[in-house]
Short mmCIF file of C-alpha atoms in Angstrom, two decimals:
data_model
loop_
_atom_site.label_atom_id
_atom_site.label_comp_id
_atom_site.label_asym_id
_atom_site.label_seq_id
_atom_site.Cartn_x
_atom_site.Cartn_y
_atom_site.Cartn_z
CA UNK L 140 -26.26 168.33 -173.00
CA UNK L 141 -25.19 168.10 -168.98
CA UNK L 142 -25.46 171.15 -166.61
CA UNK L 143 -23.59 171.71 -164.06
CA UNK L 144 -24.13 174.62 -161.36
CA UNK L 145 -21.44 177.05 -160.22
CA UNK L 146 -21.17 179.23 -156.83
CA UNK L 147 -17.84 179.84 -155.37
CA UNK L 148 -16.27 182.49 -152.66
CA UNK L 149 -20.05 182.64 -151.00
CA UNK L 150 -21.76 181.71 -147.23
CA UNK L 151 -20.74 178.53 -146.07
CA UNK L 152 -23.81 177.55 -145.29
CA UNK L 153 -24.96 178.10 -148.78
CA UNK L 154 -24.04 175.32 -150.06
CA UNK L 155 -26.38 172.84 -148.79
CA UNK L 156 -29.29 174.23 -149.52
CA UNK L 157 -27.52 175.20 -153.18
CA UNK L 158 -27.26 171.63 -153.78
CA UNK L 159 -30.15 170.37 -153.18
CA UNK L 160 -31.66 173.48 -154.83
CA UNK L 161 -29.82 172.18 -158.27
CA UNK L 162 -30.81 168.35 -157.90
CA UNK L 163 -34.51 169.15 -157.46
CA UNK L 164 -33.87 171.80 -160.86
CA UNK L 165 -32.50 169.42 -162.82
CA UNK L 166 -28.50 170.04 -162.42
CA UNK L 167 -26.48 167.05 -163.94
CA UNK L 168 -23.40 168.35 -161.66
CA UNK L 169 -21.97 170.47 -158.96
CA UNK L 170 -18.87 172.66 -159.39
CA UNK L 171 -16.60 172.93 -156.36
CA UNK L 172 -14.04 175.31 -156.20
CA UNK L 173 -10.18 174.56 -154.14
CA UNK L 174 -8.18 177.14 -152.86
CA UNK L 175 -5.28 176.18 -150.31
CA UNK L 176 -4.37 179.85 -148.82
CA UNK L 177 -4.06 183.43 -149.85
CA UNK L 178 -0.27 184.46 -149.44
CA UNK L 179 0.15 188.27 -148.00
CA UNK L 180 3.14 188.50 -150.51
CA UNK L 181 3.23 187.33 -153.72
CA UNK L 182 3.75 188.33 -157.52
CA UNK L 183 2.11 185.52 -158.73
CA UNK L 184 -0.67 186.21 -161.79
CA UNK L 185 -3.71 184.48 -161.98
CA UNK L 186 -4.44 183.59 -165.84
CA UNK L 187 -8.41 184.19 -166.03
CA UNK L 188 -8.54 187.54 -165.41
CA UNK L 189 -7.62 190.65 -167.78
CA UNK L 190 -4.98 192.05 -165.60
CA UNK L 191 -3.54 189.03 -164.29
CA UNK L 192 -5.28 190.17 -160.55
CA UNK L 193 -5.75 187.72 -157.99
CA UNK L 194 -6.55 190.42 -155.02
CA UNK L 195 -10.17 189.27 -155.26
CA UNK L 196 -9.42 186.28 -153.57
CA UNK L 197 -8.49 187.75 -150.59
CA UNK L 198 -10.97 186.76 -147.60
CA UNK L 199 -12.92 184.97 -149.59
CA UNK L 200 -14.45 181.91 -147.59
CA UNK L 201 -13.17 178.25 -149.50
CA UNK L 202 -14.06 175.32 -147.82
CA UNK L 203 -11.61 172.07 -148.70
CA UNK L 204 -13.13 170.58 -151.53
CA UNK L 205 -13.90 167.11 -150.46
CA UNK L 206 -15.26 168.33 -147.37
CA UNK L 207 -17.43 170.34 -149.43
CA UNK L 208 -18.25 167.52 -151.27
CA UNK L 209 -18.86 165.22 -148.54
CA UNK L 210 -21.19 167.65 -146.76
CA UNK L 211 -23.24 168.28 -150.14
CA UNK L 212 -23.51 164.72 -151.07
CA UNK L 213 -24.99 163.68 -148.04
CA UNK L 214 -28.07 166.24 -148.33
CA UNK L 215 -28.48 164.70 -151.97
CA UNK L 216 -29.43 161.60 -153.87
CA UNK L 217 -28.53 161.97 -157.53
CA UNK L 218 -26.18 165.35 -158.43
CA UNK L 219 -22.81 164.53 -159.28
CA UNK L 220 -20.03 166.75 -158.13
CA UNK L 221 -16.93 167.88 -159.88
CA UNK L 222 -13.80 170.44 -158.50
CA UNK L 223 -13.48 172.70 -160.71
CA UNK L 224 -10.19 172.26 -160.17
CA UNK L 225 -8.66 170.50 -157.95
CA UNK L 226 -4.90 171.93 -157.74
CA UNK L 227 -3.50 167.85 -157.67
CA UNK L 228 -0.05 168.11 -157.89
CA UNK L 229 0.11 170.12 -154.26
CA UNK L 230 -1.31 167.10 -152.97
CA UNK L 231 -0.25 163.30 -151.73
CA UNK L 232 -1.79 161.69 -154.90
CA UNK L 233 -2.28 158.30 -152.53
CA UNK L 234 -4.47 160.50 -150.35
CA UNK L 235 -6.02 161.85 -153.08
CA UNK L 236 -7.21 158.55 -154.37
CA UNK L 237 -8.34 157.34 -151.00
CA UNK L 238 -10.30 160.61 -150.76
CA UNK L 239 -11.94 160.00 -153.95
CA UNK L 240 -12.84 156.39 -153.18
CA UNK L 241 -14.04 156.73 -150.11
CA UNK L 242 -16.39 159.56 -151.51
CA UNK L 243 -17.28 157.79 -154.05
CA UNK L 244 -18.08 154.13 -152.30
CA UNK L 245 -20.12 156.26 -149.88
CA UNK L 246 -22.57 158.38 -152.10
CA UNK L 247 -23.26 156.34 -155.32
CA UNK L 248 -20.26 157.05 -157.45
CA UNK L 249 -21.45 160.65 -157.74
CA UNK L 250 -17.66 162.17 -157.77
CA UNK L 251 -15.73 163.40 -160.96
CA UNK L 252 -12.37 164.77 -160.37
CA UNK L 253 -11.80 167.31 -162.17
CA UNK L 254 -7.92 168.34 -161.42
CA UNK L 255 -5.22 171.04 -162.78
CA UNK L 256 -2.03 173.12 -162.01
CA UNK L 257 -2.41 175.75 -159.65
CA UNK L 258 -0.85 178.56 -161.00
CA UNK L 259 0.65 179.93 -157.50
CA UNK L 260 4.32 178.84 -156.40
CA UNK L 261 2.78 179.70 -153.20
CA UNK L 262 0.76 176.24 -153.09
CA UNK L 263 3.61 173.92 -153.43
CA UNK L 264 5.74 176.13 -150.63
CA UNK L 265 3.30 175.71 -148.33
CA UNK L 266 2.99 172.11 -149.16
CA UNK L 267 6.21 171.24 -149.05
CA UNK L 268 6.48 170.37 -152.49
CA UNK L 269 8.74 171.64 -155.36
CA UNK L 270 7.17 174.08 -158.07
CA UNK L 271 9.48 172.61 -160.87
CA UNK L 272 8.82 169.36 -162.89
CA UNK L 273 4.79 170.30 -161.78
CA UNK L 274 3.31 168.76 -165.14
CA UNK L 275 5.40 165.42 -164.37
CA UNK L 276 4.01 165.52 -161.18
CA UNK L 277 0.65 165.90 -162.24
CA UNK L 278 0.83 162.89 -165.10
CA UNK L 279 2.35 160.77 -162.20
CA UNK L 280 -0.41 161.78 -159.64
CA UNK L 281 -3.11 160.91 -162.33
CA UNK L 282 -1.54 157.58 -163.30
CA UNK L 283 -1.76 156.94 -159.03
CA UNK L 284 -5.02 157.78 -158.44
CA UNK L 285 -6.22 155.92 -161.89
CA UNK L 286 -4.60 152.65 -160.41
CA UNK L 287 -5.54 153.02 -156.67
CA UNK L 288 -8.82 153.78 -157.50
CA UNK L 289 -9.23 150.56 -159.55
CA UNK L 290 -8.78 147.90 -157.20
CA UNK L 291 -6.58 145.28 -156.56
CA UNK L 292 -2.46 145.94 -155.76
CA UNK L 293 -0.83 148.72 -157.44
CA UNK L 294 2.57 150.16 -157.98
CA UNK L 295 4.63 152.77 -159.60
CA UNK L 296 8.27 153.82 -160.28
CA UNK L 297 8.31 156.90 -161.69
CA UNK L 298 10.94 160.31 -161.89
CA UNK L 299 8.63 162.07 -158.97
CA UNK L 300 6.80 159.22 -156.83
CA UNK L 301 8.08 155.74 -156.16
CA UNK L 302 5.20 153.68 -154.47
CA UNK L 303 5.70 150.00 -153.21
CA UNK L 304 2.53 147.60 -154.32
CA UNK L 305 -0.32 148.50 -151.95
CA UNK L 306 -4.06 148.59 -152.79
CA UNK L 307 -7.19 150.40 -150.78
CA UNK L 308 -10.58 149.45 -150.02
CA UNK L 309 -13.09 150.34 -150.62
CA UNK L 310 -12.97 151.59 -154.00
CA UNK L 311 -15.72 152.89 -156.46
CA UNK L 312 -18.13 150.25 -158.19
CA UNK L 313 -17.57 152.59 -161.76
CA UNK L 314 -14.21 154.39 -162.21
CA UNK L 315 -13.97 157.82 -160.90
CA UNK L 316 -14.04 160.23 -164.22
CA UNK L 317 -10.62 162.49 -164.51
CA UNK L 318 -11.23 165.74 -165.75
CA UNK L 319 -8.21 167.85 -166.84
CA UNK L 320 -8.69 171.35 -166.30
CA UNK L 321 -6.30 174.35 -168.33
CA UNK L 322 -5.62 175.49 -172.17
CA UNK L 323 -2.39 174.42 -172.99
CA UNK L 324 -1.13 172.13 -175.13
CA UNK L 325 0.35 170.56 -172.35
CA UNK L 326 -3.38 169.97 -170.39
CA UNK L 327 -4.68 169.39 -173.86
CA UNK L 328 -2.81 166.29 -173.99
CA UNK L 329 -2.84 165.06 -170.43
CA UNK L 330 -6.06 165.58 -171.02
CA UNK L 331 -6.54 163.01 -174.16
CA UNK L 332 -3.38 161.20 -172.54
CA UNK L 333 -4.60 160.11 -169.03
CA UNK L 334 -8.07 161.79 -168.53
CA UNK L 335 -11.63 161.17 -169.62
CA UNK L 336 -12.38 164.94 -170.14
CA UNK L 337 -11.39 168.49 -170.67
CA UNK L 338 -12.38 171.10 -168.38
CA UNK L 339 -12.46 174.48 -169.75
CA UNK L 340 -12.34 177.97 -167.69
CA UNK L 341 -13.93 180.57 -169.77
CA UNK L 342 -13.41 183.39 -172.35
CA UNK L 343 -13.93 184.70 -175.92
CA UNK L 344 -15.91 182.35 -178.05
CA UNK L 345 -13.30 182.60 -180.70
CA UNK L 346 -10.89 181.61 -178.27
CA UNK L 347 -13.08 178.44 -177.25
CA UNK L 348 -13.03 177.44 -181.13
CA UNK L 349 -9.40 177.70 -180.97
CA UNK L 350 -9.23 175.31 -177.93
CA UNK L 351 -11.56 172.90 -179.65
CA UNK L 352 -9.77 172.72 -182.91
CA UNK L 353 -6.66 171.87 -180.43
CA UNK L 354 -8.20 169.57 -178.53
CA UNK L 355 -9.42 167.97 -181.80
CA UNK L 356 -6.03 167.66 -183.35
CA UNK L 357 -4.69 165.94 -180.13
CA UNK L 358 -7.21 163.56 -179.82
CA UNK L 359 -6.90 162.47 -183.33
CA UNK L 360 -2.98 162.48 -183.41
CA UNK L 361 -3.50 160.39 -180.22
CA UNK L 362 -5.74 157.52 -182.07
CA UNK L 363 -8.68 158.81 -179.42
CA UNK L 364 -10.49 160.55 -181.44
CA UNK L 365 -14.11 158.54 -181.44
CA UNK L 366 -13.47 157.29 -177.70
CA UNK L 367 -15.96 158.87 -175.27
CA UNK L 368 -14.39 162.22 -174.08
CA UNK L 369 -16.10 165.05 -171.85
CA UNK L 370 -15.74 168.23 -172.53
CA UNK L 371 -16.78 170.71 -170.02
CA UNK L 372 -17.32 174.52 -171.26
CA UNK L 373 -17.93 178.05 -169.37
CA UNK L 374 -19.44 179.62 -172.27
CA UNK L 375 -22.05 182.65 -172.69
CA UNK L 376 -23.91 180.38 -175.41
CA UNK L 377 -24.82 177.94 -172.29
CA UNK L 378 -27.33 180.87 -171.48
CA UNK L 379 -29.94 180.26 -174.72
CA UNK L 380 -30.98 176.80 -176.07
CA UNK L 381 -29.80 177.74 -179.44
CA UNK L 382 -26.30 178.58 -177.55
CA UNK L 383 -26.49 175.41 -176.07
CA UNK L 384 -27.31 174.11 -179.60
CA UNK L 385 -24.26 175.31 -180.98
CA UNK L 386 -21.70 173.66 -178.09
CA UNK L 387 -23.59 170.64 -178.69
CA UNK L 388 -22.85 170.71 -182.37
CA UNK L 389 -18.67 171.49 -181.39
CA UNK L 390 -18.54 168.04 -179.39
CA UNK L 391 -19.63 169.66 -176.07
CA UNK L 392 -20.78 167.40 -173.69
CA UNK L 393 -21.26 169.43 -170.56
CA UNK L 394 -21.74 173.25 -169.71
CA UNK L 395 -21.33 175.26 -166.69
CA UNK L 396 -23.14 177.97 -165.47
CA UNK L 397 -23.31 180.48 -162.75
CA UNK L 398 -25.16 183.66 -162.32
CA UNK L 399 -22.96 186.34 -160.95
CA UNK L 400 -19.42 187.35 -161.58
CA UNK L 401 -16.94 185.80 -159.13
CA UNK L 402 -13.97 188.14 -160.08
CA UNK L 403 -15.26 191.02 -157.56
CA UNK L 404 -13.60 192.62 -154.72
CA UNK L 405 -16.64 192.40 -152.82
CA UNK L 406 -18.13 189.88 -150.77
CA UNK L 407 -20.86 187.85 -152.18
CA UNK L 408 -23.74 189.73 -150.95
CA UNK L 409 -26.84 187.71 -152.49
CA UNK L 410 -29.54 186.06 -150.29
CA UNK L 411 -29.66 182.77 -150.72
CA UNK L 412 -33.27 183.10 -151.84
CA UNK L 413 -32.04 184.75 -155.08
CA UNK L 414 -29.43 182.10 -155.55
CA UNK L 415 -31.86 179.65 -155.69
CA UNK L 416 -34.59 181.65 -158.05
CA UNK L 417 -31.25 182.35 -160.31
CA UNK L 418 -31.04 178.25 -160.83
CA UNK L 419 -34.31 177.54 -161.18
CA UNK L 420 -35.21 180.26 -163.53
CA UNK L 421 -31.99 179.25 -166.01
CA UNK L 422 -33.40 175.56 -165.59
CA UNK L 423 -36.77 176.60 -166.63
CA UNK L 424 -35.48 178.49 -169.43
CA UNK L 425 -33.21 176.54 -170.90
CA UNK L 426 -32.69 173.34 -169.37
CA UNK L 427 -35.97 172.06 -169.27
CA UNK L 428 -36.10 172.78 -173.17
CA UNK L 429 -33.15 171.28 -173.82
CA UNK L 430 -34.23 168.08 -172.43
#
């Protein structure tokens, strides 16, 4: 099993020293959160919390994710980072890939990209970029970034994005792992479809089975089912090494954990110093016995 760390909505200058923090604790992975904006009027819902709430966003510091990334990788050597997710189809996907390449030609391949829908209309207003025909987008986007990032020429003629034959340099040595984030049937299969890995976003344990059994079915009805496949889990069973145990008997190749709930109202009020103590005392605890 693979752990990766989780902080989001906290100091800025956390980060850093985070990092680093989970590389010398044994951290397999970094999760970085995106956020574009908060709108001052919306009715959107946000589909991970009880209520369908998304006020606890509001003022909460988000730095771009690959400027995150960037900053973090350089104060590292080995911890791979992952958005957790990155909300694609708002985004040039020919950007996107030169993003990704140029992160990962620069630090070691150490970038998977984990990507997904953002749920907010919002995001593609302010972007310019129609809400409808957002899961064609997304397929299209992957299929562009997949190619880019490969090397050589590349084009595509597709309903959304028509892109003459160009290629970019440099690209990464390994190819850049796409992680599809969400839990329906429609991420499911983009997932098995175009990505090398499911990320999952938390809730009941029953409801994680559920997922799984999906997932399962897809990847089977797809002819994928022994290919390698991540899947990523938020789970309350990552906190025990027989929990961990049990996700590794489901197929589960990588779990994230944090240590304090990010759906709050409140600003993140915890010294760093107790960040860092939270890591290292999960790693001693269960990581290191689950090596």
């Amino acid at each position: 099993m693979r752990f990766t760390f989780a902080d989001a909505m906290t100091n800025p200058q956390y980060y850093v020293p985070l990092a680093k923090a989970a590389e010398d604790a044994g951290y397999h992975s970094f999760a970085v959160a995106d956020s574009i904006c908060y709108p001052e009027v919306s009715d959107s819902t946000y589909p991970y919390t009880p209520d369908g709430s998304r006020e606890f966003l509001e003022n909460k510091p988000f730095i771009e994710a690959f400027i995150l990334i960037t900053a973090m990788a350089q104060a590292t050597e080995r911890i791979r980072f992952v958005p957790f997710v990155l909300k694609l189809p708002v985004r040039p996907p020919v950007l996107v890939a030169k993003q990704a390449a140029s992160i990962s030609a620069l630090f070691g391949d150490r970038l998977s990209l984990g990507v997904g829908l953002s749920p907010w209309p919002e995001d593609f207003d302010v972007m310019g970029v129609p809400f409808p025909k957002r899961g064609k987008r997304m397929n299209e986007a992957m299929k562009i970034i997949r190619g880019l990032t490969s090397g050589g020429y590349f084009e595509h003629h597709g309903e959304i994005y028509d892109l003459q034959s160009i290629k970019i340099n440099p690209v990464p040595a390994k190819p850049v792992p796409m992680l599809v984030g969400g839990h329906s049937d429609a991420a499911l299969r983009r997932a098995v479809r175009l990505g090398d890995g499911w990320m999952h976003a938390g809730g009941k344990a029953d409801e994680l089975d559920e997922i799984l059994t999906r997932l399962a079915a897809v990847r089977k009805a797809e002819g994928k089912e022994n290919d390698p496949f991540e899947i990523h889990v938020a789970s309350i069973d990552a906190f025990s090494v027989d929990g961990v145990k049990r996700l590794e008997d489901k197929g589960v190749t990588d779990v994230t954990v944090g240590f304090r709930m990010p759906y709050q109202m409140e600003q993140d009020t915890q010294p760093l110093e107790e960040k860092i103590a939270a890591l290292q005392k999960f790693s001693d605890k269960v990581i290191a016995q689950c090596g």
